[in-house]
PDB file of C-alpha atoms in Angstrom:
ATOM      1  CA  MET E   1     110.230  90.316 115.022  1.00 73.00           C
ATOM      2  CA  ARG E   2     110.570  93.901 116.290  1.00 86.00           C
ATOM      3  CA  ILE E   3     113.365  94.590 113.772  1.00 89.00           C
ATOM      4  CA  LEU E   4     111.022  94.252 110.979  1.00 91.00           C
ATOM      5  CA  LEU E   5     108.443  96.486 112.472  1.00 92.00           C
ATOM      6  CA  ILE E   6     111.046  98.996 112.971  1.00 94.00           C
ATOM      7  CA  ALA E   7     112.142  98.696 109.473  1.00 96.00           C
ATOM      8  CA  VAL E   8     108.681  99.256 108.179  1.00 95.00           C
ATOM      9  CA  ALA E   9     108.232 102.429 110.380  1.00 97.00           C
ATOM     10  CA  ALA E  10     111.670 103.705 109.263  1.00 96.00           C
ATOM     11  CA  GLY E  11     110.666 103.033 105.740  1.00 96.00           C
ATOM     12  CA  PHE E  12     107.734 105.371 105.992  1.00 96.00           C
ATOM     13  CA  VAL E  13     109.640 107.982 107.813  1.00 97.00           C
ATOM     14  CA  LEU E  14     112.600 107.985 105.329  1.00 96.00           C
ATOM     15  CA  ALA E  15     110.111 107.921 102.346  1.00 96.00           C
ATOM     16  CA  LEU E  16     108.293 110.941 103.813  1.00 96.00           C
ATOM     17  CA  VAL E  17     111.571 112.788 104.341  1.00 95.00           C
ATOM     18  CA  LEU E  18     112.596 111.996 100.816  1.00 94.00           C
ATOM     19  CA  GLY E  19     109.510 113.723  99.353  1.00 93.00           C
ATOM     20  CA  GLY E  20     107.301 110.441  99.191  1.00 93.00           C
ATOM     21  CA  ARG E  21     103.546 110.505  99.815  1.00 94.00           C
ATOM     22  CA  PHE E  22     101.065 108.123 101.256  1.00 92.00           C
ATOM     23  CA  ALA E  23      98.895 109.209  98.147  1.00 91.00           C
ATOM     24  CA  ASN E  24     101.432 107.595  95.755  1.00 91.00           C
ATOM     25  CA  LEU E  25     100.523 104.191  97.195  1.00 88.00           C
ATOM     26  CA  LYS E  26      97.146 104.573  95.576  1.00 88.00           C
ATOM     27  CA  GLY E  27      97.146 102.675  92.402  1.00 80.00           C
ATOM     28  CA  ARG E  28     100.180 100.710  92.955  1.00 85.00           C
ATOM     29  CA  SER E  29      99.703  97.079  93.038  1.00 87.00           C
ATOM     30  CA  LEU E  30     101.737  94.047  94.189  1.00 92.00           C
ATOM     31  CA  ARG E  31     101.588  90.698  92.350  1.00 94.00           C
ATOM     32  CA  ALA E  32     100.438  87.684  94.162  1.00 95.00           C
ATOM     33  CA  TRP E  33      99.832  89.942  97.153  1.00 93.00           C
ATOM     34  CA  LEU E  34      97.627  87.253  98.934  1.00 95.00           C
ATOM     35  CA  LEU E  35     100.723  85.186  99.532  1.00 96.00           C
ATOM     36  CA  LEU E  36     101.942  87.753 102.071  1.00 94.00           C
ATOM     37  CA  PRO E  37      98.966  87.428 104.547  1.00 94.00           C
ATOM     38  CA  LEU E  38      99.055  83.673 104.018  1.00 96.00           C
ATOM     39  CA  GLY E  39     102.779  83.429 104.880  1.00 93.00           C
ATOM     40  CA  LEU E  40     102.369  85.427 107.856  1.00 91.00           C
ATOM     41  CA  ALA E  41      99.257  83.558 109.095  1.00 93.00           C
ATOM     42  CA  LEU E  42     101.226  80.367 108.654  1.00 92.00           C
ATOM     43  CA  GLN E  43     104.107  81.833 110.686  1.00 87.00           C
ATOM     44  CA  LEU E  44     101.474  82.551 113.633  1.00 86.00           C
ATOM     45  CA  ALA E  45      99.830  79.094 113.263  1.00 88.00           C
ATOM     46  CA  ALA E  46     103.405  77.495 113.743  1.00 84.00           C
ATOM     47  CA  ILE E  47     103.883  79.385 116.919  1.00 80.00           C
ATOM     48  CA  GLY E  48     100.593  78.057 118.196  1.00 73.00           C
ATOM     49  CA  SER E  49     101.296  74.373 117.150  1.00 74.00           C
ATOM     50  CA  ALA E  50     102.245  71.668 119.311  1.00 71.00           C
ATOM     51  CA  GLY E  51     104.956  69.040 118.650  1.00 71.00           C
ATOM     52  CA  SER E  52     108.093  69.565 116.209  1.00 75.00           C
ATOM     53  CA  THR E  53     106.840  68.390 113.031  1.00 82.00           C
ATOM     54  CA  TRP E  54     103.830  70.555 112.314  1.00 85.00           C
ATOM     55  CA  PRO E  55     105.568  73.795 113.338  1.00 86.00           C
ATOM     56  CA  PHE E  56     108.286  72.942 111.143  1.00 88.00           C
ATOM     57  CA  VAL E  57     106.144  72.266 108.249  1.00 90.00           C
ATOM     58  CA  LEU E  58     104.139  75.329 108.728  1.00 91.00           C
ATOM     59  CA  VAL E  59     107.200  77.644 108.952  1.00 91.00           C
ATOM     60  CA  LEU E  60     108.659  76.087 105.647  1.00 93.00           C
ATOM     61  CA  LEU E  61     105.356  76.641 104.049  1.00 94.00           C
ATOM     62  CA  SER E  62     105.271  80.136 105.226  1.00 94.00           C
ATOM     63  CA  PHE E  63     108.841  80.733 103.797  1.00 95.00           C
ATOM     64  CA  ALA E  64     107.619  79.356 100.666  1.00 96.00           C
ATOM     65  CA  CYS E  65     104.676  81.752 100.343  1.00 97.00           C
ATOM     66  CA  LEU E  66     106.690  84.713 101.430  1.00 96.00           C
ATOM     67  CA  PHE E  67     109.573  83.884  98.950  1.00 97.00           C
ATOM     68  CA  ALA E  68     107.111  83.461  96.083  1.00 97.00           C
ATOM     69  CA  PHE E  69     105.598  86.724  96.935  1.00 97.00           C
ATOM     70  CA  ALA E  70     108.972  88.510  96.689  1.00 97.00           C
ATOM     71  CA  VAL E  71     109.923  86.719  93.526  1.00 97.00           C
ATOM     72  CA  ALA E  72     106.617  87.682  91.922  1.00 97.00           C
ATOM     73  CA  ASN E  73     107.629  91.366  92.847  1.00 96.00           C
ATOM     74  CA  LEU E  74     111.089  91.386  91.718  1.00 96.00           C
ATOM     75  CA  GLY E  75     110.215  94.229  89.340  1.00 93.00           C
ATOM     76  CA  VAL E  76     109.730  96.432  92.381  1.00 94.00           C
ATOM     77  CA  THR E  77     112.890  97.974  93.688  1.00 92.00           C
ATOM     78  CA  GLY E  78     114.022  96.276  96.964  1.00 94.00           C
ATOM     79  CA  PHE E  79     112.117  93.081  96.530  1.00 97.00           C
ATOM     80  CA  TRP E  80     115.390  91.169  95.575  1.00 97.00           C
ATOM     81  CA  MET E  81     116.741  91.733  99.097  1.00 97.00           C
ATOM     82  CA  ILE E  82     113.511  90.531 100.663  1.00 97.00           C
ATOM     83  CA  ALA E  83     113.676  87.441  98.418  1.00 97.00           C
ATOM     84  CA  LEU E  84     117.320  86.887  99.639  1.00 97.00           C
ATOM     85  CA  GLY E  85     116.604  87.440 103.237  1.00 96.00           C
ATOM     86  CA  VAL E  86     113.438  85.013 103.183  1.00 96.00           C
ATOM     87  CA  CYS E  87     115.732  82.430 101.439  1.00 96.00           C
ATOM     88  CA  LEU E  88     118.586  82.594 103.834  1.00 96.00           C
ATOM     89  CA  ASN E  89     116.278  82.174 106.863  1.00 94.00           C
ATOM     90  CA  ALA E  90     114.271  79.265 105.066  1.00 93.00           C
ATOM     91  CA  PHE E  91     117.583  77.742 104.265  1.00 94.00           C
ATOM     92  CA  THR E  92     118.914  77.835 107.922  1.00 92.00           C
ATOM     93  CA  VAL E  93     115.700  76.571 109.418  1.00 90.00           C
ATOM     94  CA  GLY E  94     115.285  73.838 107.011  1.00 89.00           C
ATOM     95  CA  LEU E  95     119.056  72.799 107.434  1.00 90.00           C
ATOM     96  CA  ASN E  96     118.920  72.686 111.259  1.00 89.00           C
ATOM     97  CA  HIS E  97     115.235  71.839 111.808  1.00 86.00           C
ATOM     98  CA  GLY E  98     114.867  75.231 113.416  1.00 83.00           C
ATOM     99  CA  MET E  99     116.736  78.554 113.763  1.00 86.00           C
ATOM    100  CA  PRO E 100     119.883  78.318 116.008  1.00 86.00           C
ATOM    101  CA  VAL E 101     120.359  81.171 118.585  1.00 84.00           C
ATOM    102  CA  GLY E 102     123.978  81.847 119.290  1.00 83.00           C
ATOM    103  CA  HIS E 103     124.771  81.685 122.981  1.00 79.00           C
ATOM    104  CA  LYS E 104     127.164  84.732 122.772  1.00 80.00           C
ATOM    105  CA  ALA E 105     124.569  86.966 121.036  1.00 77.00           C
ATOM    106  CA  LEU E 106     121.826  85.839 123.393  1.00 73.00           C
ATOM    107  CA  ALA E 107     124.008  86.696 126.519  1.00 75.00           C
ATOM    108  CA  HIS E 108     124.737  90.064 124.788  1.00 70.00           C
ATOM    109  CA  THR E 109     121.151  91.212 124.791  1.00 68.00           C
ATOM    110  CA  GLY E 110     120.304  89.463 128.101  1.00 66.00           C
ATOM    111  CA  ASN E 111     117.231  88.111 126.464  1.00 60.00           C
ATOM    112  CA  ASN E 112     116.519  84.315 126.670  1.00 55.00           C
ATOM    113  CA  SER E 113     112.819  84.172 126.556  1.00 49.00           C
ATOM    114  CA  SER E 114     112.367  84.420 122.827  1.00 49.00           C
ATOM    115  CA  VAL E 115     114.569  81.457 122.228  1.00 44.00           C
ATOM    116  CA  TYR E 116     111.558  79.048 122.689  1.00 46.00           C
ATOM    117  CA  VAL E 117     109.338  80.417 120.145  1.00 53.00           C
ATOM    118  CA  ALA E 118     108.280  77.947 117.430  1.00 58.00           C
ATOM    119  CA  LEU E 119     111.541  76.544 115.624  1.00 75.00           C
ATOM    120  CA  ARG E 120     114.140  78.569 117.369  1.00 77.00           C
ATOM    121  CA  HIS E 121     116.629  76.709 119.767  1.00 74.00           C
ATOM    122  CA  GLU E 122     119.827  77.666 121.451  1.00 78.00           C
ATOM    123  CA  GLN E 123     122.808  76.558 119.285  1.00 81.00           C
ATOM    124  CA  ARG E 124     123.741  72.846 119.350  1.00 83.00           C
ATOM    125  CA  SER E 125     126.947  71.126 118.385  1.00 84.00           C
ATOM    126  CA  SER E 126     124.959  69.487 115.291  1.00 85.00           C
ATOM    127  CA  ASP E 127     123.788  72.923 113.880  1.00 82.00           C
ATOM    128  CA  LYS E 128     125.262  73.758 110.520  1.00 89.00           C
ATOM    129  CA  LEU E 129     126.009  77.299 109.251  1.00 89.00           C
ATOM    130  CA  LEU E 130     125.528  78.917 112.497  1.00 83.00           C
ATOM    131  CA  ILE E 131     126.577  82.243 111.111  1.00 81.00           C
ATOM    132  CA  LEU E 132     123.231  82.327 109.242  1.00 87.00           C
ATOM    133  CA  GLY E 133     121.416  81.709 112.553  1.00 83.00           C
ATOM    134  CA  ASP E 134     120.269  84.191 115.120  1.00 81.00           C
ATOM    135  CA  VAL E 135     123.776  85.543 115.937  1.00 82.00           C
ATOM    136  CA  VAL E 136     123.459  89.327 115.476  1.00 87.00           C
ATOM    137  CA  PRO E 137     122.521  90.924 118.876  1.00 84.00           C
ATOM    138  CA  ILE E 138     120.530  94.258 118.945  1.00 86.00           C
ATOM    139  CA  SER E 139     120.838  95.392 122.376  1.00 80.00           C
ATOM    140  CA  PRO E 140     118.716  98.427 122.244  1.00 82.00           C
ATOM    141  CA  ILE E 141     115.617  96.326 121.340  1.00 82.00           C
ATOM    142  CA  GLY E 142     116.775  93.164 123.200  1.00 79.00           C
ATOM    143  CA  GLU E 143     116.707  91.041 120.143  1.00 83.00           C
ATOM    144  CA  VAL E 144     118.951  88.588 118.473  1.00 85.00           C
ATOM    145  CA  VAL E 145     118.532  88.508 114.470  1.00 88.00           C
ATOM    146  CA  THR E 146     119.960  86.735 111.709  1.00 90.00           C
ATOM    147  CA  PHE E 147     121.846  88.279 108.505  1.00 94.00           C
ATOM    148  CA  GLY E 148     118.682  87.185 106.700  1.00 93.00           C
ATOM    149  CA  ASP E 149     116.597  89.363 109.037  1.00 93.00           C
ATOM    150  CA  LEU E 150     118.876  92.418 108.429  1.00 95.00           C
ATOM    151  CA  ILE E 151     118.843  92.111 104.635  1.00 96.00           C
ATOM    152  CA  LEU E 152     115.072  91.682 104.790  1.00 96.00           C
ATOM    153  CA  ALA E 153     114.808  94.866 106.989  1.00 96.00           C
ATOM    154  CA  VAL E 154     117.006  96.875 104.499  1.00 97.00           C
ATOM    155  CA  GLY E 155     114.696  95.404 101.703  1.00 97.00           C
ATOM    156  CA  LEU E 156     111.589  96.544 103.266  1.00 97.00           C
ATOM    157  CA  VAL E 157     112.790 100.101 103.854  1.00 97.00           C
ATOM    158  CA  ASP E 158     113.877 100.141 100.318  1.00 97.00           C
ATOM    159  CA  VAL E 159     110.493  98.945  98.908  1.00 96.00           C
ATOM    160  CA  ILE E 160     108.526 101.252 100.951  1.00 96.00           C
ATOM    161  CA  VAL E 161     110.465 104.281  99.822  1.00 96.00           C
ATOM    162  CA  HIS E 162     110.158 103.269  96.311  1.00 95.00           C
ATOM    163  CA  LEU E 163     106.513 102.610  96.340  1.00 95.00           C
ATOM    164  CA  MET E 164     105.727 105.981  98.130  1.00 94.00           C
ATOM    165  CA  ARG E 165     107.755 107.955  95.455  1.00 91.00           C
ATOM    166  CA  PRO E 166     105.722 109.288  92.482  1.00 85.00           C
ATOM    167  CA  SER E 167     105.620 106.627  89.884  1.00 70.00           C
ATOM    168  CA  LYS E 168     107.778 107.062  86.675  1.00 65.00           C
ATOM    169  CA  ARG E 169     104.815 108.035  84.599  1.00 59.00           C
ATOM    170  CA  ARG E 170     103.773 110.729  87.093  1.00 54.00           C
ATOM    171  CA  ARG E 171     107.296 111.952  87.285  1.00 53.00           C
ATOM    172  CA  ASP E 172     107.383 112.131  83.496  1.00 54.00           C
ATOM    173  CA  GLU E 173     104.121 113.900  83.277  1.00 55.00           C
ATOM    174  CA  GLY E 174     105.352 116.468  85.815  1.00 52.00           C
ATOM    175  CA  ALA E 175     108.334 117.016  83.697  1.00 49.00           C
ATOM    176  CA  ASP E 176     106.255 117.372  80.401  1.00 50.00           C
ATOM    177  CA  GLU E 177     104.063 119.991  82.249  1.00 50.00           C
ATOM    178  CA  ASP E 178     107.232 121.844  83.365  1.00 49.00           C
ATOM    179  CA  ASP E 179     108.451 121.720  79.813  1.00 51.00           C
ATOM    180  CA  ASP E 180     105.355 123.053  78.505  1.00 51.00           C
ATOM    181  CA  GLU E 181     105.476 125.982  80.996  1.00 50.00           C
ATOM    182  CA  ASP E 182     108.960 126.709  79.978  1.00 53.00           C
ATOM    183  CA  ARG E 183     108.002 126.987  76.357  1.00 52.00           C
ATOM    184  CA  LEU E 184     104.886 128.999  76.950  1.00 48.00           C
ATOM    185  CA  LEU E 185     106.704 131.567  79.082  1.00 48.00           C
ATOM    186  CA  PRO E 186     108.748 133.168  76.229  1.00 51.00           C
ATOM    187  CA  LEU E 187     105.674 133.353  74.197  1.00 46.00           C
ATOM    188  CA  VAL E 188     103.637 135.061  76.773  1.00 45.00           C
ATOM    189  CA  GLY E 189     106.393 137.499  77.404  1.00 50.00           C
ATOM    190  CA  ALA E 190     106.842 138.264  73.781  1.00 50.00           C
ATOM    191  CA  GLY E 191     103.094 138.964  73.406  1.00 52.00           C
ATOM    192  CA  LEU E 192     103.293 141.306  76.336  1.00 48.00           C
ATOM    193  CA  SER E 193     106.295 143.204  74.871  1.00 50.00           C
ATOM    194  CA  ASN E 194     104.356 143.715  71.514  1.00 53.00           C
ATOM    195  CA  ASP E 195     101.727 145.410  73.466  1.00 50.00           C
TER     196      ASP E 195
END
């Protein structure tokens, strides 16, 4: 989804604007990180799978991996939003055997080619909780997204910004160095005045 790629790019730009640095990512580790590429690989496998059962199973397994990854990292600011976004999308797909795409939102973007991707379908009368489906049109990028996607996107930006900021330990060490300099300056000044 383009919205998530845009969120990642926006996260890096915002982090840099706020004084974050790529160097601060060094030494940061995320728990259960292998679940992230596994979850993404399962999503891609679902797109390439034939039939209706296997894509459904693969997408649900993908959501399970991504949700577990997010939960494992709840200690990192922003991951709660990623967990919530993934959970909302998984719930909607599980409930409707696919992600319903709203007619009005689709017409608003003028995009109907993406509806037929794995486990996405135009809304049906039998669909439940359509409000959680792909009903939010984003015309500039020609995409229809869910509220779960929007929450997930905000979470991605938040996580990236916080990971690129100096760690608390580094900030504390910097503050200690500043305090030491503040304490030394009067002593140096006093020594100079005695000369």
